[in-house]
Tab-separated table of C-alpha atoms in Angstrom:
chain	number	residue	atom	x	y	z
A	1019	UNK	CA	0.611	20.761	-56.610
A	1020	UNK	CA	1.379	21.117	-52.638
A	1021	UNK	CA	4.284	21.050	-50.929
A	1022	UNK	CA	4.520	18.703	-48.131
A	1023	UNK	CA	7.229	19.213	-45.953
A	1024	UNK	CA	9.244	16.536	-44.264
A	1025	UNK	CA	11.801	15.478	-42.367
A	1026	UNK	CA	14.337	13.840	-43.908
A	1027	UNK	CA	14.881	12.890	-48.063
A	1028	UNK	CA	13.377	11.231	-50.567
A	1029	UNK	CA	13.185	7.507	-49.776
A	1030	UNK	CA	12.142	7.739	-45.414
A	1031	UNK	CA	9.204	6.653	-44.222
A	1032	UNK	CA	7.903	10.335	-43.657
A	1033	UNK	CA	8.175	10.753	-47.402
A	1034	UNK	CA	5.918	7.717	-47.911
A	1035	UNK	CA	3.269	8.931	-45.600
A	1036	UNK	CA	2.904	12.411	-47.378
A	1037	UNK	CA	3.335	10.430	-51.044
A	1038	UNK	CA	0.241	8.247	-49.168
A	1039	UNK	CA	-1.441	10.939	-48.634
A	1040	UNK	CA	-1.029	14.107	-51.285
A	1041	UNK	CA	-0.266	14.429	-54.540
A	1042	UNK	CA	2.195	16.477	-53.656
A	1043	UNK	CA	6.156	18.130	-54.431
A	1044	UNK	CA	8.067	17.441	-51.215
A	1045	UNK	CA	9.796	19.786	-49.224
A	1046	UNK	CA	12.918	18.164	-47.617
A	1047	UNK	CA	14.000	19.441	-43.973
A	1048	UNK	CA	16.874	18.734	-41.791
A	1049	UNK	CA	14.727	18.434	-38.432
A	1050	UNK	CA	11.385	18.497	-37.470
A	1051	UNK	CA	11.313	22.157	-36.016
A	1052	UNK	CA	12.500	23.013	-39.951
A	1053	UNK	CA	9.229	21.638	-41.361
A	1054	UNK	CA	6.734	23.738	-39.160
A	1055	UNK	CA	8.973	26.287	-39.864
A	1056	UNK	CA	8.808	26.089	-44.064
A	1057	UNK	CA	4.796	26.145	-42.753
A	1058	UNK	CA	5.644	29.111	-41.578
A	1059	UNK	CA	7.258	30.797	-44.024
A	1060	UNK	CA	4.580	29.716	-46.660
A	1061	UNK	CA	7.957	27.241	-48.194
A	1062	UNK	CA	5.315	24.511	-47.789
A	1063	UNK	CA	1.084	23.978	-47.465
A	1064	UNK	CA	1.400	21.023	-44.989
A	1065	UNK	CA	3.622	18.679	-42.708
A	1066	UNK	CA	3.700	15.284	-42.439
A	1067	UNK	CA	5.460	14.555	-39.200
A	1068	UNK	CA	5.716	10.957	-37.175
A	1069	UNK	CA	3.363	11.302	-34.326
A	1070	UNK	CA	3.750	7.807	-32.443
A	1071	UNK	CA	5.074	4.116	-33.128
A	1072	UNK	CA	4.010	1.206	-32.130
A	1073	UNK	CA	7.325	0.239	-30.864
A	1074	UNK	CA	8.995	3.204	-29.430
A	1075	UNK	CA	5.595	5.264	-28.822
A	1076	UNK	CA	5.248	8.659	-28.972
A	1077	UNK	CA	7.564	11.114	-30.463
A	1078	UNK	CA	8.288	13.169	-28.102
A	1079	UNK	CA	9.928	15.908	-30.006
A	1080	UNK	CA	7.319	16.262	-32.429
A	1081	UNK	CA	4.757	16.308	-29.588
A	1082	UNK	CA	6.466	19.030	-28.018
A	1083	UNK	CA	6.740	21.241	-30.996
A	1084	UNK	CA	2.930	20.648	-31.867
A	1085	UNK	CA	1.773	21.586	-28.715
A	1086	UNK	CA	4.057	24.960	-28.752
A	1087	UNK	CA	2.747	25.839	-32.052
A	1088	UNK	CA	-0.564	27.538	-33.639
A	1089	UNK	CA	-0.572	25.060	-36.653
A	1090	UNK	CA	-3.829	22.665	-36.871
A	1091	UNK	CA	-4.018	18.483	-37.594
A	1092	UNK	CA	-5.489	18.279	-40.823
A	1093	UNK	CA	-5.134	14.843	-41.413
A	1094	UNK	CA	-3.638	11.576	-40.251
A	1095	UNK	CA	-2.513	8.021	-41.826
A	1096	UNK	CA	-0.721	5.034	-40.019
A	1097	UNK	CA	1.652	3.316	-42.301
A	1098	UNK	CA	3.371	-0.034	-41.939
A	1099	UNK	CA	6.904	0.159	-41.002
A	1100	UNK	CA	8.704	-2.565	-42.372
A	1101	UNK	CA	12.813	-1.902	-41.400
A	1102	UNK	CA	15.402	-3.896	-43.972
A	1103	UNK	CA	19.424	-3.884	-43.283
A	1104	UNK	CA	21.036	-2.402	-46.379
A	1105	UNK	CA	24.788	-1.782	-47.310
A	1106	UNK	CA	27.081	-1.415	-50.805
A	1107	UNK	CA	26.472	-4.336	-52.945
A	1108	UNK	CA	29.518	-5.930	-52.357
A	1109	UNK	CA	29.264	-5.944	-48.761
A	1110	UNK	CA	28.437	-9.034	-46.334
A	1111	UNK	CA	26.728	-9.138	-43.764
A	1112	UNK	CA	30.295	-10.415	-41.623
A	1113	UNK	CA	31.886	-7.783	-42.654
A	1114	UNK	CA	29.492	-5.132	-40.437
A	1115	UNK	CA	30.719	-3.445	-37.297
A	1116	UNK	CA	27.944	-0.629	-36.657
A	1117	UNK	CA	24.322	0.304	-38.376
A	1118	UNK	CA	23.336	4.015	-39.075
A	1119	UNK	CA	19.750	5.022	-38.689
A	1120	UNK	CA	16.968	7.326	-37.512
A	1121	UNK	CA	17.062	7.433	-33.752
A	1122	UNK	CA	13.862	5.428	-33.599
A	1123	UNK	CA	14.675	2.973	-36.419
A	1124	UNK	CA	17.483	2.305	-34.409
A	1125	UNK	CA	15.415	1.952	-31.355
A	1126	UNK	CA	12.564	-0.073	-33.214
A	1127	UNK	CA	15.536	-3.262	-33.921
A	1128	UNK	CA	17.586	-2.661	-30.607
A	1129	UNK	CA	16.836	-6.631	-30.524
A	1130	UNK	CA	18.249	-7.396	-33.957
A	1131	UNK	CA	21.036	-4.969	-33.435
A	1132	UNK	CA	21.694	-6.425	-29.701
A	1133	UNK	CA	21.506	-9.508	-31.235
A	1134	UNK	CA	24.404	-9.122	-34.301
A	1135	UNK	CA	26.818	-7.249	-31.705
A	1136	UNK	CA	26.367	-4.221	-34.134
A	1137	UNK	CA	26.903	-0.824	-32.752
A	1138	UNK	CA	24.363	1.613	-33.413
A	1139	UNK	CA	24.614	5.370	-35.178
A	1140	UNK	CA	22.259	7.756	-34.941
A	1141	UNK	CA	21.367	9.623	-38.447
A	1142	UNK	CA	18.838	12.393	-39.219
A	1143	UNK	CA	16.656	10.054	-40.871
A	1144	UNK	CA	16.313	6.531	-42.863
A	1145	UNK	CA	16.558	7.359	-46.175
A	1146	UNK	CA	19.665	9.846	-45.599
A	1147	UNK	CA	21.555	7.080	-43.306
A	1148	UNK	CA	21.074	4.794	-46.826
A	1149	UNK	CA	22.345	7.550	-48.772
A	1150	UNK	CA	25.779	8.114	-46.318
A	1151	UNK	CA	26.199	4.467	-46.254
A	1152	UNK	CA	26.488	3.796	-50.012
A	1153	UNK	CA	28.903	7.149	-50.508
A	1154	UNK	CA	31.018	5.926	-47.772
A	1155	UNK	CA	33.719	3.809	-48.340
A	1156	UNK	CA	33.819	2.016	-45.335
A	1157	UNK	CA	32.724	-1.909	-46.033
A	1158	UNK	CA	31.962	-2.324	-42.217
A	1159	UNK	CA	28.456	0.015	-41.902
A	1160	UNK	CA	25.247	-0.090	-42.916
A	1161	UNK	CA	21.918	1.227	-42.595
A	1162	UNK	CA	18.301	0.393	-41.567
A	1163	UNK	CA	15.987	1.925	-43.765
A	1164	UNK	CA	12.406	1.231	-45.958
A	1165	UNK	CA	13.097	-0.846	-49.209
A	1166	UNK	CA	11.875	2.425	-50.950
A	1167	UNK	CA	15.052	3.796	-49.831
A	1168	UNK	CA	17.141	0.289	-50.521
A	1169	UNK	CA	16.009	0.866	-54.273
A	1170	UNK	CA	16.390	4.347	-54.877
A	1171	UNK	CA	20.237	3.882	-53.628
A	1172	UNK	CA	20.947	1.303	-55.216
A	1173	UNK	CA	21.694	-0.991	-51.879
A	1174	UNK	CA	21.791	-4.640	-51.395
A	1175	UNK	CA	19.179	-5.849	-48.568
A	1176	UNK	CA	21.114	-8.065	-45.822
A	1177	UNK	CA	18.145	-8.407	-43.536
A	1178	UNK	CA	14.239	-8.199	-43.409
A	1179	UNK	CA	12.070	-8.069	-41.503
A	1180	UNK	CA	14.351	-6.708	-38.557
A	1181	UNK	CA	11.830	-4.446	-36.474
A	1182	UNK	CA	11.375	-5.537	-32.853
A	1183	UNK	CA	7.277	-6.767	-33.324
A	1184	UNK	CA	6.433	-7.557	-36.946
A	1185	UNK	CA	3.533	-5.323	-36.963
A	1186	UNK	CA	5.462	-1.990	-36.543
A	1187	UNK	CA	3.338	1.123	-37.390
A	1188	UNK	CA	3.626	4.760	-37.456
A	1189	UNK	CA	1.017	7.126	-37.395
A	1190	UNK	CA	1.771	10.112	-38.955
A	1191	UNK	CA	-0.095	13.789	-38.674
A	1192	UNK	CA	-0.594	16.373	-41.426
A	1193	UNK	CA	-0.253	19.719	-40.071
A	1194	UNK	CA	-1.123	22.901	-41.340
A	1195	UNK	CA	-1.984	26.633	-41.156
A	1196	UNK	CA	-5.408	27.596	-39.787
A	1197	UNK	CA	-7.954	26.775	-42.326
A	1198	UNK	CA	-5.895	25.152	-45.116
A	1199	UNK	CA	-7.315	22.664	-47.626
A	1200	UNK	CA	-7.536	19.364	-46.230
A	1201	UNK	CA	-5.984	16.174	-47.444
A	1202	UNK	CA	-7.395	14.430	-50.211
């Protein structure tokens, strides 16, 4: 089976992409830079990495760190991001004061956000905003994530359908070593 590193945990949207497109164990990194690096270090075959939005555009960091690197594109997919507001389940939506998320989660439902007065957090991705939130006892946060990661925690949607343009897509890259076996 490959391992497909990513940043972030079970249950972000990078994690979806690289469940899209391997059969595959994941590899779970803290940043970007961490999941070229498990490359690398032969800790994982490929990358899946968020290349550009159609909100936010391109990400920048992972741009940079492609272009400084000797790794190849192997493959690509574009997935449908579709952002839902999660928190505990006994939490109401008047009871919220601020929203964790991924930096360009966040940035993808600056409208909604602007909107609801809610303050915005940045986390290291989706998925581990949903997990802080529902291990936090604070009743006044919550978290923007996929509904992958709303089910896998356990959280209670208070919102769909929050992204800035309802047809928000991502467009992931695979990356690899030199020569490595391609996606299926």
């Amino acid at each position: 089976m490959l391992r497909i590193a990513i940043q972030g945990i079970e249950g972000s949207y990078s994690a979806a992409a690289a469940r899209t497109m391997f059969d595959c164990a994941l590899v779970e990194c803290p940043t970007f830079s961490a999941a070229i690096d498990s490359i690398r270090t032969f800790e994982a075959d490929f990358a899946v990495l968020p290349f550009r939005n159609t909100i936010c555009g391109l990400i920048v960091a992972v741009s940079e760190l492609l272009a400084a690197c000797d790794l190849e594109i192997a493959g690509e997919i574009e997935i449908r991001i579709d952002h839902v507001l999660v928190a505990k389940q006994s939490v109401t939506f008047d009871l919220l004061a601020a929203v964790l998320s991924h930096p360009a989660a966040l940035e993808q439902c600056s409208k909604f956000l602007q909107k609801h007065s809610l303050r915005a957090i940045a986390a290291s991705d989706t998925a581990t905003a949903v997990k802080y939130v529902m291990e936090n006892p604070d009743k006044q946060i919550a978290a923007i994530a996929s509904w992958d990661a709303a089910a896998i925690y356990e959280a209670s949607i208070l919102a769909e359908n929050i992204a800035d343009a309802a047809d928000n897509r991502t467009l992931f890259y695979a990356v690899s070593r030199k020569n490595a076996p391609r996606q299926r």
